[in-house]
XYZ file of C-alpha atoms in Angstrom:
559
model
C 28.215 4.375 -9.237
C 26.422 5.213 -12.523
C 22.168 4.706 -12.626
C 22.589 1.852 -14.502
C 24.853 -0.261 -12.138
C 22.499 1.134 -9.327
C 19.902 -0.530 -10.646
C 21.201 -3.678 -12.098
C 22.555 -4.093 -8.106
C 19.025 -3.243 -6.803
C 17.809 -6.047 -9.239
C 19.409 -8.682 -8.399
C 18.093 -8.117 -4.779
C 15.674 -10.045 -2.675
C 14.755 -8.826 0.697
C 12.758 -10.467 3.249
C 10.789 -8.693 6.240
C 10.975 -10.247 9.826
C 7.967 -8.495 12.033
C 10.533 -9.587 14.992
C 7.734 -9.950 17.990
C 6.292 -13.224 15.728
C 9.092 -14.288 13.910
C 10.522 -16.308 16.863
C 10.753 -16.473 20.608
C 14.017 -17.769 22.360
C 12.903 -17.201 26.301
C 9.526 -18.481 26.373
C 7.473 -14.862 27.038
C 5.516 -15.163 24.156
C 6.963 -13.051 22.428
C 9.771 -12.781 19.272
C 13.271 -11.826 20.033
C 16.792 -11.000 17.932
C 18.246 -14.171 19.741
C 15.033 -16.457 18.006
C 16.425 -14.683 14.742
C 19.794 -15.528 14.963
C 18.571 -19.435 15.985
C 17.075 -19.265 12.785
C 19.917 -18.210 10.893
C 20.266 -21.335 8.938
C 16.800 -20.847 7.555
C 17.028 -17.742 6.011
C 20.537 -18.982 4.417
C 18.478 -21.069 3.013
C 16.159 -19.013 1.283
C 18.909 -17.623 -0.582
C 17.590 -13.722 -0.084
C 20.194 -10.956 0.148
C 18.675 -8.821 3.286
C 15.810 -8.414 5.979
C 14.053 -5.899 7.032
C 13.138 -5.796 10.561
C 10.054 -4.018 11.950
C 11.158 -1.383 14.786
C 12.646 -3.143 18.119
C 13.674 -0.150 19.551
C 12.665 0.913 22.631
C 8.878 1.619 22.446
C 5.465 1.479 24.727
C 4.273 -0.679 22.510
C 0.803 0.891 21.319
C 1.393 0.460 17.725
C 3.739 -2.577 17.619
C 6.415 -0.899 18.286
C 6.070 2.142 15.523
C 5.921 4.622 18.788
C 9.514 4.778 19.463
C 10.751 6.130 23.018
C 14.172 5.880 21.739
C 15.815 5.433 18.883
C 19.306 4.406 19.855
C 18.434 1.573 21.998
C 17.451 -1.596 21.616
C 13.855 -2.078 23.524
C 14.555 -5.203 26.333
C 11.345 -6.689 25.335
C 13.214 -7.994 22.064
C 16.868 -8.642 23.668
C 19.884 -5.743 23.580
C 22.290 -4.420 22.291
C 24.721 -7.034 22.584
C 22.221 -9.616 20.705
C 21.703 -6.743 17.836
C 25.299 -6.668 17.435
C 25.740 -10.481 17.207
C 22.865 -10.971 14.601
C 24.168 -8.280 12.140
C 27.901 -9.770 12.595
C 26.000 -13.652 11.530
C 24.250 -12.278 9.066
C 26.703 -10.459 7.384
C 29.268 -13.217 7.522
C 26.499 -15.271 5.454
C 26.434 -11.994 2.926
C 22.921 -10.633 4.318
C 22.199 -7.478 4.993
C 20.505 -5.912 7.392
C 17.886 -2.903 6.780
C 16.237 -0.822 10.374
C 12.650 0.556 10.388
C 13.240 3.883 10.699
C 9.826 5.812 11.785
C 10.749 9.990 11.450
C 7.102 10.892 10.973
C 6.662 10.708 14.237
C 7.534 9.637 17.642
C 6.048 8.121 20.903
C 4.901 10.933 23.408
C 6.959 9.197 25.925
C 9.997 9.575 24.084
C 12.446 11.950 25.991
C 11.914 14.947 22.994
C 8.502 15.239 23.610
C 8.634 15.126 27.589
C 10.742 17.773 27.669
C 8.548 20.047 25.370
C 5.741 18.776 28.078
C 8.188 20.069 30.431
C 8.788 23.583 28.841
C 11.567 23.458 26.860
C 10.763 26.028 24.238
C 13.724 24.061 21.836
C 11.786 20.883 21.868
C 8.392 22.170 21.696
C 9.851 23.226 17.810
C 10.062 19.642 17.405
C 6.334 19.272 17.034
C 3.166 20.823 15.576
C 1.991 22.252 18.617
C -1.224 24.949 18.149
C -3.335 26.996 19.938
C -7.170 25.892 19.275
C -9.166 28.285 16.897
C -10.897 31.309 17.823
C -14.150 30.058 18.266
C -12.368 27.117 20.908
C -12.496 24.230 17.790
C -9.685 22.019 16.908
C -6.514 23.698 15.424
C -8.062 21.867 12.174
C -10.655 19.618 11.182
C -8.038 16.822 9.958
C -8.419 13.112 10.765
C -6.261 10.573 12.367
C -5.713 7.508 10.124
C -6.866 5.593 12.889
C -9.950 6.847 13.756
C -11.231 10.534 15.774
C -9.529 13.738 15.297
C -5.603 14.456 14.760
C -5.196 16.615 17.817
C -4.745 15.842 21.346
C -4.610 18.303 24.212
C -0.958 19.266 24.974
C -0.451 18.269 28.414
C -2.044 20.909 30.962
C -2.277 23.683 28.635
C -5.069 25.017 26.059
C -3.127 24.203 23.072
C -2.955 21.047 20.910
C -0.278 18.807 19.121
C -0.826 16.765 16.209
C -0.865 13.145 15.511
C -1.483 11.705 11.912
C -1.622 8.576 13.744
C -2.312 7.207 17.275
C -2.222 10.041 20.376
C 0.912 8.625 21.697
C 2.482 9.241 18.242
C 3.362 12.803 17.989
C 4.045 14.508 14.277
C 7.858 15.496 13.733
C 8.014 18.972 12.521
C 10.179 18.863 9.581
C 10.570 22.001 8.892
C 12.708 22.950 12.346
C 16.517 21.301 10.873
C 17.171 20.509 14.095
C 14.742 17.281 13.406
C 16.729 16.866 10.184
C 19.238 16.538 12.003
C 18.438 14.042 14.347
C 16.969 11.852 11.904
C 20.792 12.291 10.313
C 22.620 11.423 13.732
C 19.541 8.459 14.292
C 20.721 6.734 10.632
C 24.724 7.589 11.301
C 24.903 5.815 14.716
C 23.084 2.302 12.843
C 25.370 2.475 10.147
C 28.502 2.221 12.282
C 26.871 -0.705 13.848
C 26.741 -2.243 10.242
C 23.069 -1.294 8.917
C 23.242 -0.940 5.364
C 19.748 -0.802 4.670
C 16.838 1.873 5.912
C 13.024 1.611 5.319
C 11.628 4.707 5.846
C 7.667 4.491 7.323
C 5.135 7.079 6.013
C 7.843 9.373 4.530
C 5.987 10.971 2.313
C 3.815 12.944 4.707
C 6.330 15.209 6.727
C 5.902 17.383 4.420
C 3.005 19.254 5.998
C 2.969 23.198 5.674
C 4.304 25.035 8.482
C 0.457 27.254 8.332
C -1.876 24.173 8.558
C -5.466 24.721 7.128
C -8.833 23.035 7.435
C -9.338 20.060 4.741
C -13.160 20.671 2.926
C -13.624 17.296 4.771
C -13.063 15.236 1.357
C -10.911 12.386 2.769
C -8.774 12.560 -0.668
C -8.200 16.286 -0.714
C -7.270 16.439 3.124
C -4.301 13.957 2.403
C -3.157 16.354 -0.274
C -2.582 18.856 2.529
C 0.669 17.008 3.852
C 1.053 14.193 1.279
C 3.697 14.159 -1.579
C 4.438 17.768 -0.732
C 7.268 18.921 -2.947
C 9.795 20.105 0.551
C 9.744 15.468 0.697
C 11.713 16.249 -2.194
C 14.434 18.354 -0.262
C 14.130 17.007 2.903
C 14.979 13.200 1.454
C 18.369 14.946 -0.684
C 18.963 16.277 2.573
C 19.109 13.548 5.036
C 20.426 11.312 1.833
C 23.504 13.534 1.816
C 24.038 13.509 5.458
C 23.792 9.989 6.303
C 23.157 7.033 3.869
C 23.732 8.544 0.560
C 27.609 8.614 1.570
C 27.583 4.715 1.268
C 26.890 3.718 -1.869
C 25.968 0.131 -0.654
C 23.460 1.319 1.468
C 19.682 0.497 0.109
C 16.972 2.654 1.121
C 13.103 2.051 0.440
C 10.632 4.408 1.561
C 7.089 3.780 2.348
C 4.390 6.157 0.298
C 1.156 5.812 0.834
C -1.258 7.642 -1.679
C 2.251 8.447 -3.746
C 1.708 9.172 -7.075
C 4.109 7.599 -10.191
C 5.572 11.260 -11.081
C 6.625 11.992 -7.093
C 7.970 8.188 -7.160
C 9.832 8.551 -10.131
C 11.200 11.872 -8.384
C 12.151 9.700 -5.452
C 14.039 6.813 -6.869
C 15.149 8.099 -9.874
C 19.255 7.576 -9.140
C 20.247 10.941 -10.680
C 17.864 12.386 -8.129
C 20.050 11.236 -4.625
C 17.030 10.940 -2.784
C 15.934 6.750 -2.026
C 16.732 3.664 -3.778
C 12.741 2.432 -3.715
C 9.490 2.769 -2.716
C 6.373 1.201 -1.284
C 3.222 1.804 -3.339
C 0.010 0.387 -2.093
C -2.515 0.907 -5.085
C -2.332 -2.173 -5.807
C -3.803 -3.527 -2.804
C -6.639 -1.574 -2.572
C -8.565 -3.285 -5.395
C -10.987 -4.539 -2.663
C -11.845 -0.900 -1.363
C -15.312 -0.578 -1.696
C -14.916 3.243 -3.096
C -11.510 3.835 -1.319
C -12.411 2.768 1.745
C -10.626 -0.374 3.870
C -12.907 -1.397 5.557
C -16.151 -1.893 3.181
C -14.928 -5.154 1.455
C -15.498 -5.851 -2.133
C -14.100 -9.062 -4.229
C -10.697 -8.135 -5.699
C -11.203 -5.554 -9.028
C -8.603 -7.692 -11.263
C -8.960 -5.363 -14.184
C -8.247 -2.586 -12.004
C -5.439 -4.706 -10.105
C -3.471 -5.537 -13.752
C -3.887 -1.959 -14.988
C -2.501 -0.534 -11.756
C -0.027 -2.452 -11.807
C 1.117 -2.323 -15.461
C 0.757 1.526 -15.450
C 3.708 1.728 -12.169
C 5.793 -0.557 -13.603
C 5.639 0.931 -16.936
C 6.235 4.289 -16.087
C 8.328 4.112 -13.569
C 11.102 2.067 -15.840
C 10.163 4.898 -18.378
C 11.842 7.681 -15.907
C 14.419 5.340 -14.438
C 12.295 4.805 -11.140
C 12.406 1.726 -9.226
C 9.469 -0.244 -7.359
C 9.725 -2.643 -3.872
C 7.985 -5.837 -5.533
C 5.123 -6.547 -2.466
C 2.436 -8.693 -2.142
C 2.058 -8.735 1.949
C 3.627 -6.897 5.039
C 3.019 -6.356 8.617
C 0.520 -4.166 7.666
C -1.404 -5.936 4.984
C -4.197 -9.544 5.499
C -2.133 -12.097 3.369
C -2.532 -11.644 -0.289
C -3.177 -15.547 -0.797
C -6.288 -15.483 1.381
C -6.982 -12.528 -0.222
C -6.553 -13.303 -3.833
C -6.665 -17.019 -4.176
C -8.896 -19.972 -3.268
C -7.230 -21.394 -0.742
C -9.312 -24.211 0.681
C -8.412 -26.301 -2.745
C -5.508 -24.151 -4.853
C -3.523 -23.135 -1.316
C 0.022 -24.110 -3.298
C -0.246 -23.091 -6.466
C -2.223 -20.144 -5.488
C 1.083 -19.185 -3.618
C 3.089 -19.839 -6.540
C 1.067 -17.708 -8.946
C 1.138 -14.903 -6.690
C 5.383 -15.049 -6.139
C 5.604 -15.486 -10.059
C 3.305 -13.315 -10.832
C 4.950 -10.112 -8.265
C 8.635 -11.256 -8.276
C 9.173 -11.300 -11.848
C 8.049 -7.745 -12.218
C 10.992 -4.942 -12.805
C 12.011 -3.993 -9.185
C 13.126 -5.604 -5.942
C 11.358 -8.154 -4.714
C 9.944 -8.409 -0.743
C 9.021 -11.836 0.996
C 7.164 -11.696 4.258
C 7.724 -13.937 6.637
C 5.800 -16.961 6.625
C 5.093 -16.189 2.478
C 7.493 -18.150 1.446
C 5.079 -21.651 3.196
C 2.009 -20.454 2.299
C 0.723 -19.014 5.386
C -3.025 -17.812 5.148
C -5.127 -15.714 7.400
C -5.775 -16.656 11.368
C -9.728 -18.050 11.609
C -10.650 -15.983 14.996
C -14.181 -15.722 16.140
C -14.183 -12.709 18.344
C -12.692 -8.804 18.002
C -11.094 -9.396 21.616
C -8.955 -12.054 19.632
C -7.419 -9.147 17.708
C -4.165 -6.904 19.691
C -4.292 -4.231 16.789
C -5.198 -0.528 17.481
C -6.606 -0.180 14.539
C -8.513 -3.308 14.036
C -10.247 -2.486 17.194
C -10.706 1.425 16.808
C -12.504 0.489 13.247
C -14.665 -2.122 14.514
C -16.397 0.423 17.066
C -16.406 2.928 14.312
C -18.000 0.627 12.133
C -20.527 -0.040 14.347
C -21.211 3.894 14.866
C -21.410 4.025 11.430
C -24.540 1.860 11.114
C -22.422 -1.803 10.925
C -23.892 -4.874 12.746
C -21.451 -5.900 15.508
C -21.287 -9.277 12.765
C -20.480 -6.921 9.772
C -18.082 -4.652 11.402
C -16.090 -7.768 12.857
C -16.105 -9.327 9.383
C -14.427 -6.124 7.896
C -12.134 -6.895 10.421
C -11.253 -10.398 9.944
C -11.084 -9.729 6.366
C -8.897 -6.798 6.385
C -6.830 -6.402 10.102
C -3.259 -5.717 10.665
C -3.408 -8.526 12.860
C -3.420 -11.304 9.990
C -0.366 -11.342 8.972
C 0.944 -10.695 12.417
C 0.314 -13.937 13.806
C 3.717 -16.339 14.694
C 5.734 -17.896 12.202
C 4.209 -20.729 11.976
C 7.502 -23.120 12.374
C 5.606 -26.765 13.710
C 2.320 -27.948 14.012
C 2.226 -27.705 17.729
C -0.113 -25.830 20.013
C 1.651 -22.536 19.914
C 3.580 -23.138 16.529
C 6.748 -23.849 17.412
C 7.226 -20.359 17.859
C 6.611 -20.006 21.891
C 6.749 -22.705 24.628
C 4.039 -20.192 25.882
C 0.708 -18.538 24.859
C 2.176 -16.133 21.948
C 0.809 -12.476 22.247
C -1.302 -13.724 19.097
C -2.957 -17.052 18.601
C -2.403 -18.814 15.642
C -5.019 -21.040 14.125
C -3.712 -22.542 11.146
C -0.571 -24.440 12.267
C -1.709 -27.835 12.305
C -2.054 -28.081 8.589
C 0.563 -25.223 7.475
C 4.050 -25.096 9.122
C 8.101 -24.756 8.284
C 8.682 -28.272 9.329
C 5.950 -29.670 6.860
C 6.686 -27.387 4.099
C 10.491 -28.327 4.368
C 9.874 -32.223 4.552
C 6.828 -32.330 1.378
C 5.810 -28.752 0.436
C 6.732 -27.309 -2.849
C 6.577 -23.993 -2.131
C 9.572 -22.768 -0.300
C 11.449 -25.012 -3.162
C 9.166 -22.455 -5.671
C 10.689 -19.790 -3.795
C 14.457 -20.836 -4.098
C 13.689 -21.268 -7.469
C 11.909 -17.775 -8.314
C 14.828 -16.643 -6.488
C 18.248 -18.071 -8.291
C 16.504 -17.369 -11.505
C 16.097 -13.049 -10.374
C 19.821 -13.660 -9.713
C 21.017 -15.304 -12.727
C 18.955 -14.159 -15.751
C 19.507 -10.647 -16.316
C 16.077 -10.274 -18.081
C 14.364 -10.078 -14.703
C 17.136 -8.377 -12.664
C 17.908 -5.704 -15.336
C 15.249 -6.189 -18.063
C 12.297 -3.489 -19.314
C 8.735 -4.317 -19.246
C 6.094 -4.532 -21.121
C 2.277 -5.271 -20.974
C 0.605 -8.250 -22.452
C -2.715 -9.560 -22.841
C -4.338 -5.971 -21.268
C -8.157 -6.837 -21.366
C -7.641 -10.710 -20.714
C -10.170 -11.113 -17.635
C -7.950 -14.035 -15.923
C -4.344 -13.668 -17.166
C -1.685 -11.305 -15.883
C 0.651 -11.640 -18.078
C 3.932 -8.871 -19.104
C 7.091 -9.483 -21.076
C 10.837 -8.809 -19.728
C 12.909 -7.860 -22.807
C 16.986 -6.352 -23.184
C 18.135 -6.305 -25.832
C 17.406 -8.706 -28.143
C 16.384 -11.169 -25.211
C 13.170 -11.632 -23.904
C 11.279 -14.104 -21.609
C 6.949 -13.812 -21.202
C 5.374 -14.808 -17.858
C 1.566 -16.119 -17.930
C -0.052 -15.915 -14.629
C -3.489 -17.302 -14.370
C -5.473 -15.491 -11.386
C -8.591 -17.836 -10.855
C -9.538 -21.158 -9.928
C -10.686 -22.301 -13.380
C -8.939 -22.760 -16.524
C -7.994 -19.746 -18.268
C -7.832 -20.019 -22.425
C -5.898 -17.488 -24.068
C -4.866 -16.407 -27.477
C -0.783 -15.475 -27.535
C 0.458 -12.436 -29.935
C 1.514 -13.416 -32.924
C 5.177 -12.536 -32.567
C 5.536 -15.035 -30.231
C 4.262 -17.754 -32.014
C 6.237 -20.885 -33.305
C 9.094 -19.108 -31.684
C 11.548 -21.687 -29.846
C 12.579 -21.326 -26.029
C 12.421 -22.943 -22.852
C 10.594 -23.237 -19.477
C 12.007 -21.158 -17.027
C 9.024 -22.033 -14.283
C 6.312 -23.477 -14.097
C 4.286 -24.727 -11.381
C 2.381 -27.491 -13.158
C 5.624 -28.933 -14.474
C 4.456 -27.861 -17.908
C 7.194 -28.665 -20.538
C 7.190 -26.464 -24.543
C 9.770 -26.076 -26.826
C 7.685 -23.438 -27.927
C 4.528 -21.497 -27.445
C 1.336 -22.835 -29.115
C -0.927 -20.159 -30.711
C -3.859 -20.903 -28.078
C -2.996 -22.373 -24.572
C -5.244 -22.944 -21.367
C -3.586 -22.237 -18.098
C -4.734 -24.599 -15.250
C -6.270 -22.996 -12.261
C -3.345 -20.716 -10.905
C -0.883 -21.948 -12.867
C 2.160 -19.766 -13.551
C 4.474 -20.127 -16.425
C 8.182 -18.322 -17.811
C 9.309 -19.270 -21.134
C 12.317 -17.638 -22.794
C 12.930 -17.227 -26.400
C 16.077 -19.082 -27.898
């Protein structure tokens, strides 16, 4: 398949994530199973998307949600088995969705077989890992920090050397460089294809890379992720595992996640000539509130920053033939319409604006669950409310840092994990519709946002169909270029989609107040039609001036 037919499929894609231990829960334990997906079935038909991606069910401890996998072939009973998994991807594929596996190669749970036995001995998995002796003077084997809080060593069982972790303790860093990792990761993809998986999202790929000598960071945060982020052996090791597994399926779509990526390595990793993945995760974007870079020191949205970031990627990237995962939330992620929008008076157009505004951009597009009816933030009131490692490891830091207990837990509630991990919020009663028992996370919002109200009067799962059938049908979004308009506006995010001689402008208005805004003259007095619009707003064709309405979103097409 030539780069252009690779990308015109991977355009007219929409995928939508299911975080599986929320989405629904069959059995009444509290917790979200693959038989409470296939109940659901009919609902996701009805979203018209193409795939889902499902967050790791695999068998797992369960310290990070399930990205601490024990083993990788099995299906963890918490969620259902093997038989269940099997029936779901048979449904789903009958109703012409796919089905796309977390796979998580960075690293794996210390309980997982691989790194008991190197525990045990076994020189041949001991090679799996990055397992050093401490330094000379009895420090760490480096000075590098976990991403979720202390040092990235732990003590290696009983004896005076250490094994890294990136992550939590009980995740263990893969070493790359031994290929008889490669390989497994190979053999792991292989055996989930045959059970009809065409679709892998790889989690924090772009940091096995790490040198096989590992040196001390100068303690810049910045520079110490250079040390094993991006390295170019990603490069190899993706061709590699691309030729022995997934790349010999042509209708298998890959997406890998790269945190701190830059556009040049994404371009590397997407481009189709390249054989490496079909798209990637970029997070830029969503770290406009970062009070200098860091998460948890909150800062209203930087919406200059936000548009340039995002113009720059999607620029570039269709410049050298790379391709983009269109995002706005994940399991990872507070929801971007508490985060972005007013949401105590603008809640549905807010949503709307933020789907046009994402979804219309050159790539494929990604719907979290629960995005698609507006689902905002849980209200809790105490940090033993929150289940996330994280969330908790940060609010202690916090406070160690100088943070009031009040500050550090509203970092917390502004930017956990946990807030977009609350149950799908299906009815409005006391556990959502989702459990007949306490969920493993409370929801708070229900009463007023929910499937069953949405469905019966809502307009924006209808917005979503409709955002939808028009990526499918109008090759301007699916296959069209991209270019920036209205750069130094202060409230509108607006691009163009052009092929050809074709082209179609979209107008997003980010604020609660009225947004005026001058139009380029090229597009003046030209005729066209309304694609969208979430104010109902009808032109035959665009005035010089015109004032968006508080998050109003608007397509028109030329004639």
């Amino acid at each position: 398949m030539n780069k252009e037919k690779i990308l015109t499929k991977l355009g007219k894609k929409v995928i939508y994530q299911i975080y599986p231990k929320s989405f629904y829960d069959s059995d009444g334990d509290g917790i979200g199973d693959i038989r409470g997906i296939i109940e659901k079935i009919d609902y996701l038909i009805s979203l018209h998307i193409d795939m889902i991606w499902f967050n790791p069910f695999f068998i797992s401890p369960q310290n990070d949600n399930g990205y601490d996998i024990a083993d990788y072939y099995n299906i963890d009973p918490l969620f259902g088995t093997m038989a269940d998994f099997e029936e779901l991807v048979s449904k789903l594929r009958v109703n012409h969705i796919g089905v796309m596996l977390d796979m998580v190669f960075n690293h794996c749970s210390t309980s997982h077989p691989w790194f008991q036995k190197a525990l045990a001995g076994n020189e041949k998995y001991q090679k799996y890992f990055y397992i050093r002796p401490a330094k000379k003077d009895g420090t760490l084997p480096t000075n590098w920090k976990s991403k979720f809080g202390g040092p990235a060593w732990a003590k290696f069982g009983n004896t005076d050397k250490f094994y890294l972790h990136l992550y939590d303790p009980t995740q263990a860093d893969l070493d790359w460089h031994n290929p008889d990792v490669r390989k497994e990761a190979a053999n792991i993809i292989n055996f989930w294809r045959k059970k009809g998986v065409t679709g892998f999202r790889f989690d924090v790929f772009n940091v096995i890379g790490k040198s096989e000598i590992l040196t001390d960071s100068n303690g810049d945060e910045k520079d110490e992720k250079k040390l094993y982020t991006d390295t170019p052996v990603v490069h190899k090791y993706l061709h590699e595992l691309n030729r022995a597994s997934f790349g010999q399926d042509s209708e298998v779509i890959t997406v890998g996640e790269m945190s701190s990526t830059t556009i040049a390595n994404s371009i590397e990793y997407t481009n189709p000539n390249n054989q490496e993945l079909s798209m990637v995760f970029t997070f830029h974007h969503l770290k406009v509130d970062y009070k200098n870079g860091d998460k948890w020191q909150t800062i209203p949205p930087d919406f200059s920053k936000l548009k340039n970031l995002l113009f720059t990627w999607q620029e570039q990237l269709d410049e050298g033939n790379g391709w983009n995962a269109l995002f706005w939330n994940n399991h990872d992620q507070p929801r971007a319409l508490s985060r972005f929008c007013n949401t105590r008076k603008y809640r549905t157009q807010g949503a709307q604006m933020l789907a046009t505004a994402i979804q219309l951009l050159r790539g494929t597009p990604f719907i979290y669950q629960g995005e698609e009816i507006g689902m905002i933030d849980p209200d809790y009131s105490s940090i033993d409310e929150y289940v996330d490692i994280e969330s908790k490891n940060a609010y202690h830091i916090l406070q160690k840092k100088g943070f009031s207990a009040h500050d550090a837990f509203l970092a917390v509630k502004q930017k956990s994990r946990d807030n977009s991990r609350t149950p799908m919020q299906w009815t409005d009663d006391k556990y959502a519709g989702f459990s007949t028992q306490k969920p493993w996370l409370t929801s708070t919002n229900q009463y007023t946002i929910n499937v069953a109200a949405e469905l019966k009067h809502g307009e924006i799962f209808k917005f979503y169909q409709n955002l939808i059938t028009l990526r499918k049908n109008e090759p301007l979004i699916s296959d069209g270029h991209i270019k920036a308009l209205l750069r130094e506006d202060k409230h509108v995010f607006a691009y163009s989609r052009y092929l050809d001689d074709s082209e179609l402008i979209v107008l997003t208005n980010f604020y609660d107040e009225p947004a005026s805004l001058e139009l380029p003259s090229q597009y003046l007095q030209c005729p066209g039609t309304v694609l969208l619009s979430n104010y109902q707003r009808i032109l035959k064709e665009l005035p010089s001036s015109i004032t968006l309405k508080p998050y109003e979103a608007l397509v028109f097409k030329f004639n």
